[in-house]
CSV table of C-alpha atoms in Angstrom, one decimal:
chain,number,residue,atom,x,y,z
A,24,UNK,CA,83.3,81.6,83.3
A,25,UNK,CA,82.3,81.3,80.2
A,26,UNK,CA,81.1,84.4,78.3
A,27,UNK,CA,77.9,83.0,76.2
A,28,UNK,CA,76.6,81.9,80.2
A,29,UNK,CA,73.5,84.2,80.4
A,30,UNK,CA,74.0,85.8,83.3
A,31,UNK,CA,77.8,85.1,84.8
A,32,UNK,CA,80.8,83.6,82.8
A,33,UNK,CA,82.8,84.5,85.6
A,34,UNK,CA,86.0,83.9,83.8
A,35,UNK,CA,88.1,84.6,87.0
A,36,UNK,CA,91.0,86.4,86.1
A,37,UNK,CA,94.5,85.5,87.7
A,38,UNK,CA,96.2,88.9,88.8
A,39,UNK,CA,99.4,87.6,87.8
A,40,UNK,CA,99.3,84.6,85.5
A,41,UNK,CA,95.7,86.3,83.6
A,42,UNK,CA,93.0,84.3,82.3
A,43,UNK,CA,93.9,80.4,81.8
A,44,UNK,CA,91.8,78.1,80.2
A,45,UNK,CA,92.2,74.3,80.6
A,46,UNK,CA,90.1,70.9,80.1
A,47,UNK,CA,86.8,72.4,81.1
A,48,UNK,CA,87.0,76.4,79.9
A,49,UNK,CA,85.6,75.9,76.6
A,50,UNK,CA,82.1,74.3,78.0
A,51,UNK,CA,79.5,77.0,79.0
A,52,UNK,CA,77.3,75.2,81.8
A,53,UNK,CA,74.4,77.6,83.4
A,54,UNK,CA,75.8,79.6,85.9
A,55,UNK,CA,75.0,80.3,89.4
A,56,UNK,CA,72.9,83.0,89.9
A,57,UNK,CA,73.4,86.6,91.4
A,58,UNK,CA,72.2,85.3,95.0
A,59,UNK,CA,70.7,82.3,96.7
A,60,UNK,CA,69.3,81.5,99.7
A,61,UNK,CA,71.5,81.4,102.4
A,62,UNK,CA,73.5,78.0,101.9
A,63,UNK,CA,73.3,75.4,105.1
A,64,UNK,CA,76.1,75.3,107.9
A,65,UNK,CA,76.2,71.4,106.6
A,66,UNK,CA,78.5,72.5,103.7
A,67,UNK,CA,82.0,71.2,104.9
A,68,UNK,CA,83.3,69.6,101.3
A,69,UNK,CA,83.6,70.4,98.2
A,70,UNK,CA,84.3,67.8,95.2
A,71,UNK,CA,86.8,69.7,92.9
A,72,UNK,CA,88.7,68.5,90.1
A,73,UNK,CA,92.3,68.9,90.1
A,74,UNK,CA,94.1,68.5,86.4
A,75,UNK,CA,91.9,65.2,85.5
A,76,UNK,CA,91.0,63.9,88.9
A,77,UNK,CA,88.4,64.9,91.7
A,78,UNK,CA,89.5,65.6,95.2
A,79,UNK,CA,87.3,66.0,98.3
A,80,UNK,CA,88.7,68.9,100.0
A,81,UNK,CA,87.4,70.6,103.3
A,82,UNK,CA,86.0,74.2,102.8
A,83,UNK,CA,88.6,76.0,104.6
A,84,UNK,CA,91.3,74.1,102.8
A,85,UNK,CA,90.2,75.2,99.3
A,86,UNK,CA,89.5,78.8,100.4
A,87,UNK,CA,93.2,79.3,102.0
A,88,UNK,CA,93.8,77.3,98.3
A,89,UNK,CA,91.9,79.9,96.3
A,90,UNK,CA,93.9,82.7,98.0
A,91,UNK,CA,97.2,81.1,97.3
A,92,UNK,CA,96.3,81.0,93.9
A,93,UNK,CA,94.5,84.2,93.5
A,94,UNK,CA,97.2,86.5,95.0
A,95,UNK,CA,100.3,84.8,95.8
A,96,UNK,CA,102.7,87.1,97.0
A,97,UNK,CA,101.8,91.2,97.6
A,98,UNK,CA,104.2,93.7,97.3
A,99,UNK,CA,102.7,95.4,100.7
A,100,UNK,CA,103.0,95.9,103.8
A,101,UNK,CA,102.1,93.1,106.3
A,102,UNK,CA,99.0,94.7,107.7
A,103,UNK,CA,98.0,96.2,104.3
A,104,UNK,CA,98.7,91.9,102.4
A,105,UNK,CA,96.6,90.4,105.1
A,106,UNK,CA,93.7,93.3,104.4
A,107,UNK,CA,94.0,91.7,100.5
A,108,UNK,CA,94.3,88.6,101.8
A,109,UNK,CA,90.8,88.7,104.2
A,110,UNK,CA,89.0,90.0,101.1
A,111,UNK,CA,90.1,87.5,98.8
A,112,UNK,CA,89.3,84.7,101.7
A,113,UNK,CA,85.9,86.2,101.8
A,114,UNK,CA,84.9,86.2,98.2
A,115,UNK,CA,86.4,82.4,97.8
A,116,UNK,CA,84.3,80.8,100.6
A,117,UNK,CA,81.4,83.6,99.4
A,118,UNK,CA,81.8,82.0,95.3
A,119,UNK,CA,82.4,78.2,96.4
A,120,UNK,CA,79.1,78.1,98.7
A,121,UNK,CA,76.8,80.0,96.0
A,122,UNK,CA,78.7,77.4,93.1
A,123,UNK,CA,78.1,74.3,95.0
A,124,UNK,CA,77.3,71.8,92.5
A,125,UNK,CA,78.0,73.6,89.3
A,126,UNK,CA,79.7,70.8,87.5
A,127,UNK,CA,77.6,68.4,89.0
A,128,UNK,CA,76.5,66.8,85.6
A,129,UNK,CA,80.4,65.8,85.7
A,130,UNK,CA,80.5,64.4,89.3
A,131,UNK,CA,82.0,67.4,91.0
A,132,UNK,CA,81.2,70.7,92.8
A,133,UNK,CA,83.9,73.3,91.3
A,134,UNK,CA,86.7,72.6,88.8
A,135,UNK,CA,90.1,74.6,89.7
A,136,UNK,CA,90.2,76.7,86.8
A,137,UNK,CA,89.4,80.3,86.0
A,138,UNK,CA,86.0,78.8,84.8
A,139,UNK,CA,85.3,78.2,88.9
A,140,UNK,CA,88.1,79.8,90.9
A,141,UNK,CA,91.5,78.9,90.4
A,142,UNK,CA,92.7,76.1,93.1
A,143,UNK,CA,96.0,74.6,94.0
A,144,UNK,CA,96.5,72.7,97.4
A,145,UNK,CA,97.7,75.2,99.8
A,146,UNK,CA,101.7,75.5,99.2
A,147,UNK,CA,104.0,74.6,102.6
A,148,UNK,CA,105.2,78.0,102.5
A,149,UNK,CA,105.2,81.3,104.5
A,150,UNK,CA,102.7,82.3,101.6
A,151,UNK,CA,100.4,79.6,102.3
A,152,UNK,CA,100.5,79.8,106.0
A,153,UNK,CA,99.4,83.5,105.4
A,154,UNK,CA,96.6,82.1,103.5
A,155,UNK,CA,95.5,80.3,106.2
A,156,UNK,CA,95.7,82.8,108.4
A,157,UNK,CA,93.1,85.3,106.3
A,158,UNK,CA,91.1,82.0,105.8
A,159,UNK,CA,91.1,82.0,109.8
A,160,UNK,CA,90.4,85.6,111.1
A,161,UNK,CA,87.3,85.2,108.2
A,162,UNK,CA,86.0,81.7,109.1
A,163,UNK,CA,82.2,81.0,108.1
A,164,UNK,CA,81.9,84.4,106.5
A,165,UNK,CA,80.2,85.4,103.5
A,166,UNK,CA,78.8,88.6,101.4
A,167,UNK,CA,75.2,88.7,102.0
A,168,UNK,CA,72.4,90.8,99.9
A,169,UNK,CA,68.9,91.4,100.8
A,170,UNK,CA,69.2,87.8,103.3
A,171,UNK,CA,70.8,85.7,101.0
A,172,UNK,CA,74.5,84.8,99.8
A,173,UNK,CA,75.6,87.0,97.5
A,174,UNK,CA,77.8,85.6,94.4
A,175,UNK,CA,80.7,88.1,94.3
A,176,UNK,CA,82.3,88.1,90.8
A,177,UNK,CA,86.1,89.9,90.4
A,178,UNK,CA,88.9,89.9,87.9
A,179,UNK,CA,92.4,90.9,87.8
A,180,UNK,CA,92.0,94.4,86.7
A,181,UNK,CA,89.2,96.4,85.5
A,182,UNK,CA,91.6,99.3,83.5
A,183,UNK,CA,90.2,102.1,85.4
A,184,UNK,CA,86.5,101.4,85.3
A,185,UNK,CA,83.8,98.0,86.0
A,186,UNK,CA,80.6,97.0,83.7
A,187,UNK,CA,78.0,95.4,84.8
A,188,UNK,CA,76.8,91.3,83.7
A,189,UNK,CA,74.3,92.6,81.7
A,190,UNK,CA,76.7,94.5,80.1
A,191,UNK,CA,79.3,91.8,79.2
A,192,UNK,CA,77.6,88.8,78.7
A,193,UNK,CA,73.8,90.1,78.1
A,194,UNK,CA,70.6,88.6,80.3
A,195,UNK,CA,69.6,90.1,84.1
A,196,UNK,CA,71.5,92.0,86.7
A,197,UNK,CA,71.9,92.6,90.1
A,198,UNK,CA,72.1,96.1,91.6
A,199,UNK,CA,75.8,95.2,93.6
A,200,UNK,CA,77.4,94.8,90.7
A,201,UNK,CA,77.6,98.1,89.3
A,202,UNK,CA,79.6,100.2,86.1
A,203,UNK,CA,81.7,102.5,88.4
A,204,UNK,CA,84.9,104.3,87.7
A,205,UNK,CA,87.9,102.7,89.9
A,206,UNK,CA,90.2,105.2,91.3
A,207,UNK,CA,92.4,103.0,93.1
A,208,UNK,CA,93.3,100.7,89.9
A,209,UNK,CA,96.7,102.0,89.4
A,210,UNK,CA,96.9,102.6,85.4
A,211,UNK,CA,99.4,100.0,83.7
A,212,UNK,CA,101.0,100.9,80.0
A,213,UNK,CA,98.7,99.3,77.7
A,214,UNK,CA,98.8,96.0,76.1
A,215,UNK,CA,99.3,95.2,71.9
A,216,UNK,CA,97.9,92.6,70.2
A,217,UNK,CA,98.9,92.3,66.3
A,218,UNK,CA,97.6,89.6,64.0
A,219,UNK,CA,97.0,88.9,60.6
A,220,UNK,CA,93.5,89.1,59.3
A,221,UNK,CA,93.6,85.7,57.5
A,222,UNK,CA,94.9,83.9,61.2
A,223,UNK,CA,92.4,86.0,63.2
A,224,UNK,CA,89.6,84.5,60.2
A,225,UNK,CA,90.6,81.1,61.0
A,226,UNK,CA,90.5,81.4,64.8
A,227,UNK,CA,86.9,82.9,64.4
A,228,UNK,CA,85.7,80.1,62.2
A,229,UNK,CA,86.2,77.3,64.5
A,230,UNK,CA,83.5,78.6,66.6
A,231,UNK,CA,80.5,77.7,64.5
A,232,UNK,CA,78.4,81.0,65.4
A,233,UNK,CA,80.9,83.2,63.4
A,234,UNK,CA,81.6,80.0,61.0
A,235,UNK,CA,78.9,82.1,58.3
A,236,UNK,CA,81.1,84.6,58.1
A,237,UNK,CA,83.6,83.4,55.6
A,238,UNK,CA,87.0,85.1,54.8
A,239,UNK,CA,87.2,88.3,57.3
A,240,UNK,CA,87.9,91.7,55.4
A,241,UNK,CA,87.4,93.9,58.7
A,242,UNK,CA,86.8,93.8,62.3
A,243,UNK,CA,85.6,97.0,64.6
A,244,UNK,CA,83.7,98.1,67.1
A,245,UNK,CA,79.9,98.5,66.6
A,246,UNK,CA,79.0,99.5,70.2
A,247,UNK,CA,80.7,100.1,73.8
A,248,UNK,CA,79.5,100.2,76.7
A,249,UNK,CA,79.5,102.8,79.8
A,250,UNK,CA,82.8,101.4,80.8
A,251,UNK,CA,84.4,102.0,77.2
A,252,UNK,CA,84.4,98.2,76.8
A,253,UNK,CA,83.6,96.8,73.4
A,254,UNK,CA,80.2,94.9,73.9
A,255,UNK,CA,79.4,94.0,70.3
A,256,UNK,CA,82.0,93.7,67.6
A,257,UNK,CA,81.2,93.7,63.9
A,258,UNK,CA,83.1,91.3,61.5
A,259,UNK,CA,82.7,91.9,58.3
A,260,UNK,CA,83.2,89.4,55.5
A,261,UNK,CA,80.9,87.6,53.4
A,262,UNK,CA,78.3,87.5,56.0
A,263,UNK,CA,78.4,90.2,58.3
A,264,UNK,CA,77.9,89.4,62.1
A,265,UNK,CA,77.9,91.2,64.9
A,266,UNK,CA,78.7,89.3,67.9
A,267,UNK,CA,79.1,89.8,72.0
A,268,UNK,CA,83.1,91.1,72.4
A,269,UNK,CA,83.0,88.7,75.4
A,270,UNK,CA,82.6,86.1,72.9
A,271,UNK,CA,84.8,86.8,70.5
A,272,UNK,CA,87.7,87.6,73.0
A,273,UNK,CA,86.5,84.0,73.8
A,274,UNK,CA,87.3,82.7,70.7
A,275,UNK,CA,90.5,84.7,70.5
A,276,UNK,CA,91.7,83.3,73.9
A,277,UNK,CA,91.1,79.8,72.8
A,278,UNK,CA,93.1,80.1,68.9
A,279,UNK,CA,96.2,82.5,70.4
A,280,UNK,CA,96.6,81.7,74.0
A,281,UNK,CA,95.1,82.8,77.7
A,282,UNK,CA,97.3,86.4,77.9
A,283,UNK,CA,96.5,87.1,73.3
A,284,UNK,CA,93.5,89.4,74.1
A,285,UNK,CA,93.5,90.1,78.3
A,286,UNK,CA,90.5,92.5,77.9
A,287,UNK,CA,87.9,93.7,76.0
A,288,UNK,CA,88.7,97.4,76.5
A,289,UNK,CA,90.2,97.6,73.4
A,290,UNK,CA,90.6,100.0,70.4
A,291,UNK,CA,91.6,98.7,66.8
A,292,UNK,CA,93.2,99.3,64.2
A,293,UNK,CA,93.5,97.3,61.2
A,294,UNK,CA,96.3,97.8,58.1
A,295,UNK,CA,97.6,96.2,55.2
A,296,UNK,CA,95.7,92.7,56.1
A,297,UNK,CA,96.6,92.9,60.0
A,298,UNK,CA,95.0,94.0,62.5
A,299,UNK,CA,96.1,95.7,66.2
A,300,UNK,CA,94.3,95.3,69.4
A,301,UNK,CA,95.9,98.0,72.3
A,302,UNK,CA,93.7,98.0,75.5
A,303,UNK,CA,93.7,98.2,79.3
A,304,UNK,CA,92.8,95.9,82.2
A,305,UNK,CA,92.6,91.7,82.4
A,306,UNK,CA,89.7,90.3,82.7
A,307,UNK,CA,85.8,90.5,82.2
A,308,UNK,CA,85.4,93.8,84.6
A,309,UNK,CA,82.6,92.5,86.0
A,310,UNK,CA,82.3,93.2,89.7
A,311,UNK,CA,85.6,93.3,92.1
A,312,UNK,CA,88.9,94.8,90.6
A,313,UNK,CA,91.7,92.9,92.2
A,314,UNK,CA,94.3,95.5,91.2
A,315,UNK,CA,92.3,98.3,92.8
A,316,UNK,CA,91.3,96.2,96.0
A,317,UNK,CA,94.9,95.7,96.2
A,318,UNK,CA,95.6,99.3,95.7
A,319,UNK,CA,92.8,99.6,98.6
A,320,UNK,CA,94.0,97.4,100.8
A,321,UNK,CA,97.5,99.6,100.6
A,322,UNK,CA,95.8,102.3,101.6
A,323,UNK,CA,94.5,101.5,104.7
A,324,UNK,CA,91.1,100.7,103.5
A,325,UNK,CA,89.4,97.7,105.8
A,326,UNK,CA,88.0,94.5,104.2
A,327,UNK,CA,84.2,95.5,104.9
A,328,UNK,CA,85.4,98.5,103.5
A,329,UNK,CA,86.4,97.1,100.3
A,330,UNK,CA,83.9,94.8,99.8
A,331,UNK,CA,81.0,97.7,100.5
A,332,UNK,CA,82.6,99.7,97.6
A,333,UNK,CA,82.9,97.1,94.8
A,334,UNK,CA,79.8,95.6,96.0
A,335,UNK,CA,77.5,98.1,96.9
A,336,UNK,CA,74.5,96.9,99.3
A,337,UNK,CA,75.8,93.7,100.3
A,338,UNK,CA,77.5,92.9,104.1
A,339,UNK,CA,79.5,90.2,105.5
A,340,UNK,CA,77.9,88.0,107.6
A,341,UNK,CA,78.2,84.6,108.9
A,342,UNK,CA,76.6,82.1,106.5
Protein backbone atom coordinates (compact mmCIF):
# COMPACT_ATOMS: atom_id res chain seq x y z
CA UNK A 1 0.00 0.00 0.00
CA UNK A 2 1.93 2.55 -0.79
CA UNK A 3 0.25 5.86 -1.74
CA UNK A 4 2.46 7.17 -4.86
CA UNK A 5 1.17 3.31 -6.52
CA UNK A 6 -1.04 4.58 -9.42
CA UNK A 7 -3.87 2.98 -8.87
CA UNK A 8 -3.90 1.05 -5.28
CA UNK A 9 -1.50 1.68 -2.30
CA UNK A 10 -3.64 -0.36 -0.39
CA UNK A 11 -2.12 0.56 2.89
CA UNK A 12 -4.28 -1.87 4.87
CA UNK A 13 -5.30 -0.43 7.93
CA UNK A 14 -5.22 -2.53 11.30
CA UNK A 15 -8.64 -1.74 13.13
CA UNK A 16 -6.81 -1.89 16.35
CA UNK A 17 -3.10 -1.48 16.07
CA UNK A 18 -3.68 1.32 12.70
CA UNK A 19 -1.34 1.51 9.96
CA UNK A 20 2.19 -0.18 10.57
CA UNK A 21 4.95 0.05 8.44
CA UNK A 22 7.94 -2.24 8.46
CA UNK A 23 10.98 -3.53 6.18
CA UNK A 24 9.08 -3.24 2.93
CA UNK A 25 6.34 -0.13 3.47
CA UNK A 26 8.45 2.42 2.26
CA UNK A 27 8.92 0.68 -1.49
CA UNK A 28 6.04 1.53 -3.86
CA UNK A 29 5.97 -1.65 -6.33
CA UNK A 30 3.04 -1.53 -9.13
CA UNK A 31 0.00 -2.69 -7.69
CA UNK A 32 -2.50 -5.19 -8.58
CA UNK A 33 -5.13 -4.02 -10.55
CA UNK A 34 -8.87 -3.40 -9.86
CA UNK A 35 -9.78 -7.03 -11.29
CA UNK A 36 -8.20 -9.97 -13.08
CA UNK A 37 -9.23 -12.73 -14.67
CA UNK A 38 -10.53 -15.28 -12.61
CA UNK A 39 -7.29 -16.83 -10.86
CA UNK A 40 -6.82 -20.86 -11.42
CA UNK A 41 -8.06 -23.51 -8.71
CA UNK A 42 -4.11 -24.53 -8.90
CA UNK A 43 -3.44 -21.69 -6.36
CA UNK A 44 -2.83 -23.59 -2.98
CA UNK A 45 0.52 -21.58 -1.65
CA UNK A 46 1.47 -18.58 -1.13
CA UNK A 47 5.32 -17.44 -0.56
CA UNK A 48 5.09 -14.69 2.23
CA UNK A 49 7.63 -13.06 4.11
CA UNK A 50 7.41 -13.18 7.71
CA UNK A 51 9.80 -10.42 9.66
CA UNK A 52 12.99 -11.27 7.24
CA UNK A 53 12.24 -14.71 6.10
CA UNK A 54 9.83 -16.35 3.46
CA UNK A 55 7.43 -19.00 4.46
CA UNK A 56 5.26 -21.29 2.15
CA UNK A 57 1.98 -21.29 3.70
CA UNK A 58 -1.28 -23.04 2.41
CA UNK A 59 -4.09 -20.62 1.27
CA UNK A 60 -6.40 -21.33 3.88
CA UNK A 61 -3.80 -21.10 6.58
CA UNK A 62 -2.92 -17.44 5.66
CA UNK A 63 -6.54 -16.39 5.18
CA UNK A 64 -7.68 -17.78 8.88
CA UNK A 65 -4.00 -15.74 9.43
CA UNK A 66 -5.14 -12.53 7.92
CA UNK A 67 -8.44 -12.64 10.02
CA UNK A 68 -6.59 -13.16 13.17
CA UNK A 69 -4.69 -10.30 12.45
CA UNK A 70 -7.21 -8.09 10.91
CA UNK A 71 -9.85 -8.38 13.70
CA UNK A 72 -8.74 -10.14 16.68
CA UNK A 73 -11.22 -10.18 19.17
CA UNK A 74 -15.05 -8.43 18.54
CA UNK A 75 -16.94 -6.98 21.07
CA UNK A 76 -20.22 -8.86 19.54
CA UNK A 77 -22.32 -11.25 19.79
CA UNK A 78 -21.25 -14.76 18.52
CA UNK A 79 -23.53 -14.83 15.53
CA UNK A 80 -22.98 -11.06 14.78
CA UNK A 81 -18.32 -11.80 15.25
CA UNK A 82 -18.60 -14.74 12.87
CA UNK A 83 -20.75 -12.38 10.31
CA UNK A 84 -17.35 -9.99 10.63
CA UNK A 85 -15.40 -12.76 10.64
CA UNK A 86 -16.93 -14.42 7.09
CA UNK A 87 -16.41 -10.95 5.56
CA UNK A 88 -12.98 -10.47 6.53
CA UNK A 89 -12.16 -14.32 5.40
CA UNK A 90 -13.67 -13.33 2.09
CA UNK A 91 -11.78 -10.19 1.28
CA UNK A 92 -8.32 -12.05 2.50
CA UNK A 93 -8.52 -15.15 0.16
CA UNK A 94 -10.38 -12.38 -2.47
CA UNK A 95 -6.76 -9.76 -1.98
CA UNK A 96 -4.12 -12.75 -1.67
CA UNK A 97 -5.42 -14.52 -5.15
CA UNK A 98 -5.67 -11.05 -7.14
CA UNK A 99 -1.82 -10.13 -5.31
CA UNK A 100 -0.24 -13.34 -6.25
CA UNK A 101 3.12 -12.54 -7.04
CA UNK A 102 3.37 -8.89 -6.10
CA UNK A 103 6.69 -8.99 -4.59
CA UNK A 104 7.90 -11.43 -6.92
CA UNK A 105 11.02 -9.30 -7.95
CA UNK A 106 11.96 -10.18 -4.14
CA UNK A 107 11.25 -14.00 -4.31
CA UNK A 108 7.86 -13.96 -2.68
CA UNK A 109 4.03 -13.61 -3.33
CA UNK A 110 2.76 -11.20 -0.38
CA UNK A 111 4.82 -9.70 2.53
CA UNK A 112 2.75 -9.67 6.00
CA UNK A 113 2.52 -6.13 6.43
CA UNK A 114 -0.11 -3.45 5.86
CA UNK A 115 1.65 -2.99 2.49
CA UNK A 116 -0.05 -6.62 1.53
CA UNK A 117 -2.36 -7.72 4.32
CA UNK A 118 -1.23 -8.08 7.72
CA UNK A 119 -0.24 -11.90 8.56
CA UNK A 120 0.66 -13.72 11.71
CA UNK A 121 0.41 -17.65 11.89
CA UNK A 122 -2.83 -18.43 13.10
CA UNK A 123 -2.62 -18.07 17.18
CA UNK A 124 -3.63 -21.61 19.24
CA UNK A 125 -6.38 -19.81 20.72
CA UNK A 126 -10.28 -19.72 20.87
CA UNK A 127 -9.66 -16.58 18.53
CA UNK A 128 -7.84 -18.46 16.03
CA UNK A 129 -9.96 -21.48 16.03
CA UNK A 130 -12.78 -18.89 15.20
CA UNK A 131 -10.76 -17.82 12.43
CA UNK A 132 -10.68 -20.96 11.06
CA UNK A 133 -14.01 -21.46 11.29
CA UNK A 134 -15.07 -18.23 8.99
CA UNK A 135 -12.10 -19.41 6.78
CA UNK A 136 -14.22 -22.77 6.64
CA UNK A 137 -18.02 -21.89 6.15
CA UNK A 138 -16.25 -19.40 3.17
CA UNK A 139 -13.78 -21.90 1.59
CA UNK A 140 -12.84 -21.13 -2.25
CA UNK A 141 -14.83 -17.92 -2.20
CA UNK A 142 -14.09 -14.74 -3.70
CA UNK A 143 -15.74 -11.18 -4.76
CA UNK A 144 -16.31 -11.31 -8.39
CA UNK A 145 -17.09 -8.26 -10.93
CA UNK A 146 -18.18 -8.38 -14.37
CA UNK A 147 -16.46 -12.43 -14.47
CA UNK A 148 -13.44 -11.78 -12.94
CA UNK A 149 -11.84 -11.50 -9.29
CA UNK A 150 -12.44 -8.45 -7.92
CA UNK A 151 -9.50 -6.77 -5.68
CA UNK A 152 -11.45 -5.63 -2.63
CA UNK A 153 -9.46 -2.78 -0.81
CA UNK A 154 -10.68 -1.78 3.08
CA UNK A 155 -9.19 0.12 6.01
CA UNK A 156 -9.91 0.43 9.54
CA UNK A 157 -12.25 3.30 9.46
CA UNK A 158 -13.41 5.58 6.86
CA UNK A 159 -14.66 8.62 9.61
CA UNK A 160 -18.12 8.54 8.36
CA UNK A 161 -17.61 8.60 4.57
CA UNK A 162 -15.27 6.39 1.66
CA UNK A 163 -13.27 8.12 -1.50
CA UNK A 164 -12.59 6.50 -4.30
CA UNK A 165 -8.62 5.39 -5.79
CA UNK A 166 -8.73 7.85 -8.02
CA UNK A 167 -9.40 10.12 -5.41
CA UNK A 168 -6.58 9.20 -2.99
CA UNK A 169 -3.83 8.18 -4.94
CA UNK A 170 -4.73 9.68 -8.51
CA UNK A 171 -4.70 7.27 -11.98
CA UNK A 172 -8.10 4.92 -13.00
CA UNK A 173 -10.99 3.60 -11.10
CA UNK A 174 -13.31 1.00 -10.83
CA UNK A 175 -17.06 1.55 -10.43
CA UNK A 176 -17.26 -0.88 -6.94
CA UNK A 177 -15.26 1.26 -5.22
CA UNK A 178 -17.32 4.14 -4.66
CA UNK A 179 -17.29 7.83 -2.39
CA UNK A 180 -20.46 6.92 -0.25
CA UNK A 181 -21.44 8.28 3.14
CA UNK A 182 -21.14 5.26 5.86
CA UNK A 183 -23.90 5.32 8.24
CA UNK A 184 -22.89 2.43 10.25
CA UNK A 185 -19.24 3.84 11.10
CA UNK A 186 -19.93 4.63 14.65
CA UNK A 187 -18.31 8.38 15.05
CA UNK A 188 -15.08 8.17 17.44
CA UNK A 189 -13.80 11.63 19.19
CA UNK A 190 -11.31 12.89 16.90
CA UNK A 191 -7.73 12.54 16.86
CA UNK A 192 -4.77 15.61 17.47
CA UNK A 193 -1.67 15.71 15.96
CA UNK A 194 0.66 18.79 17.16
CA UNK A 195 4.16 19.41 15.80
CA UNK A 196 6.53 21.97 15.23
CA UNK A 197 6.86 23.42 11.83
CA UNK A 198 10.80 23.11 11.76
CA UNK A 199 10.37 18.99 12.79
CA UNK A 200 7.41 18.55 10.35
CA UNK A 201 10.23 20.53 7.63
CA UNK A 202 12.65 17.94 8.35
CA UNK A 203 10.41 14.94 8.02
CA UNK A 204 9.22 16.33 4.63
CA UNK A 205 12.72 16.82 3.26
CA UNK A 206 13.82 13.38 3.52
CA UNK A 207 11.50 12.49 0.75
CA UNK A 208 13.23 14.00 -2.14
CA UNK A 209 9.98 15.17 -4.03
CA UNK A 210 9.26 17.87 -1.29
CA UNK A 211 13.23 18.11 -0.75
CA UNK A 212 12.81 21.74 -3.11
CA UNK A 213 10.94 23.01 -0.73
CA UNK A 214 13.40 24.30 1.80
CA UNK A 215 12.41 25.60 5.28
CA UNK A 216 8.39 25.20 5.63
CA UNK A 217 6.62 28.51 6.63
CA UNK A 218 3.01 26.94 6.19
CA UNK A 219 1.12 23.90 5.35
CA UNK A 220 -2.87 23.74 4.31
CA UNK A 221 -5.22 22.40 2.40
CA UNK A 222 -5.45 23.38 -1.31
CA UNK A 223 -8.23 20.85 -2.29
CA UNK A 224 -10.61 18.07 -0.74
CA UNK A 225 -12.34 15.76 -2.06
CA UNK A 226 -16.14 14.59 -2.06
CA UNK A 227 -15.35 12.62 1.10
CA UNK A 228 -13.88 15.96 2.90
CA UNK A 229 -10.45 14.19 2.69
CA UNK A 230 -7.51 16.38 1.89
CA UNK A 231 -6.33 15.23 -1.61
CA UNK A 232 -3.59 17.89 -2.28
CA UNK A 233 -1.79 19.76 0.38
CA UNK A 234 0.15 22.95 -0.29
CA UNK A 235 3.51 23.60 1.58
CA UNK A 236 4.67 26.63 1.38
CA UNK A 237 8.36 27.59 1.76
CA UNK A 238 10.85 28.58 -0.51
CA UNK A 239 9.48 26.53 -3.26
CA UNK A 240 5.97 26.02 -3.01
CA UNK A 241 4.61 22.48 -3.83
CA UNK A 242 1.58 21.02 -3.79
CA UNK A 243 1.60 17.43 -3.29
CA UNK A 244 -0.99 14.17 -2.98
CA UNK A 245 -2.13 14.23 1.07
CA UNK A 246 -1.77 10.44 0.58
CA UNK A 247 1.80 11.19 0.18
CA UNK A 248 2.54 13.44 2.53
CA UNK A 249 0.65 11.50 5.31
CA UNK A 250 3.18 9.04 3.84
CA UNK A 251 5.99 10.91 4.68
CA UNK A 252 4.52 11.89 8.08
CA UNK A 253 3.93 8.17 8.97
CA UNK A 254 7.46 7.34 8.19
CA UNK A 255 9.40 10.58 10.38
CA UNK A 256 6.63 10.31 13.58
CA UNK A 257 5.42 6.85 13.68
CA UNK A 258 2.46 4.41 12.12
CA UNK A 259 -0.61 6.07 14.63
CA UNK A 260 1.19 10.32 14.08
CA UNK A 261 -1.29 11.13 11.23
CA UNK A 262 -4.09 7.96 11.09
CA UNK A 263 -6.00 9.80 8.24
CA UNK A 264 -6.13 12.26 5.83
CA UNK A 265 -9.48 13.70 6.92
CA UNK A 266 -7.93 16.30 8.54
CA UNK A 267 -8.31 20.14 9.30
CA UNK A 268 -5.28 22.36 10.35
CA UNK A 269 -4.29 24.72 12.08
CA UNK A 270 -1.01 26.23 12.36
CA UNK A 271 0.33 28.88 15.31
CA UNK A 272 3.30 30.37 16.62
CA UNK A 273 5.66 27.83 14.51
CA UNK A 274 3.46 24.64 15.17
CA UNK A 275 1.15 23.20 13.59
CA UNK A 276 -2.23 20.93 14.62
CA UNK A 277 -3.68 18.09 12.67
CA UNK A 278 -7.40 17.01 14.33
CA UNK A 279 -9.25 14.54 11.94
CA UNK A 280 -11.45 11.44 11.76
CA UNK A 281 -11.05 7.81 10.60
CA UNK A 282 -7.64 5.40 10.08
CA UNK A 283 -6.78 4.64 7.05
CA UNK A 284 -6.80 5.47 3.26
CA UNK A 285 -10.89 5.22 2.99
CA UNK A 286 -10.66 3.59 0.06
CA UNK A 287 -13.22 0.87 -0.36
CA UNK A 288 -14.43 -1.37 2.78
CA UNK A 289 -14.78 0.43 6.21
CA UNK A 290 -13.94 -2.17 8.83
CA UNK A 291 -15.52 -0.18 11.61
CA UNK A 292 -18.78 0.20 9.79
CA UNK A 293 -18.76 -3.57 8.52
CA UNK A 294 -18.40 -4.31 12.06
CA UNK A 295 -21.03 -2.00 13.00
CA UNK A 296 -23.06 -4.07 10.08
CA UNK A 297 -22.33 -7.19 11.08
CA UNK A 298 -23.94 -6.14 14.69
CA UNK A 299 -26.76 -5.38 13.16
CA UNK A 300 -27.81 -8.35 11.64
CA UNK A 301 -26.66 -7.50 8.23
CA UNK A 302 -25.36 -10.87 6.30
CA UNK A 303 -21.86 -11.10 4.74
CA UNK A 304 -23.28 -10.85 0.94
CA UNK A 305 -24.94 -8.19 2.43
CA UNK A 306 -22.07 -6.35 3.50
CA UNK A 307 -19.96 -6.90 0.82
CA UNK A 308 -22.88 -5.74 -1.85
CA UNK A 309 -22.89 -2.35 0.05
CA UNK A 310 -19.20 -1.44 0.26
CA UNK A 311 -18.75 -2.98 -2.97
CA UNK A 312 -21.35 -2.22 -5.16
CA UNK A 313 -21.79 -4.67 -8.36
CA UNK A 314 -19.57 -7.31 -7.31
CA UNK A 315 -20.91 -11.04 -5.84
CA UNK A 316 -19.23 -13.83 -4.15
CA UNK A 317 -18.60 -16.68 -6.04
CA UNK A 318 -16.44 -19.60 -6.05
CA UNK A 319 -13.08 -18.79 -7.70
Amino acid sequence: MKERAAFVALGLAVLALGVVFQACAPRSPAPPPATIPLPPPAVSTLRVQIDRGVDTVALEDYVAGCVAAELGSLNLDPPAAARARDVQAVLCRSYALASVGRHADEGFDLCATTHCQVFRPVPATAIGRLCREATARTADRILRFAGRAALPIYHADCGGHTSTPEEVWGGASASFLVSAPDDACPLRPAWRLDVTLGRLGDILRADPVMAAVGPLRSVEVERRDGSGRAAWIRLNGRQPLIIRGADFRTAVLRGLGSMSLPSTLFRITQRAGSVTFEGQGNGHGVGLCQAGMIARAGRGNTPAEILAHYFPGTTVGVR
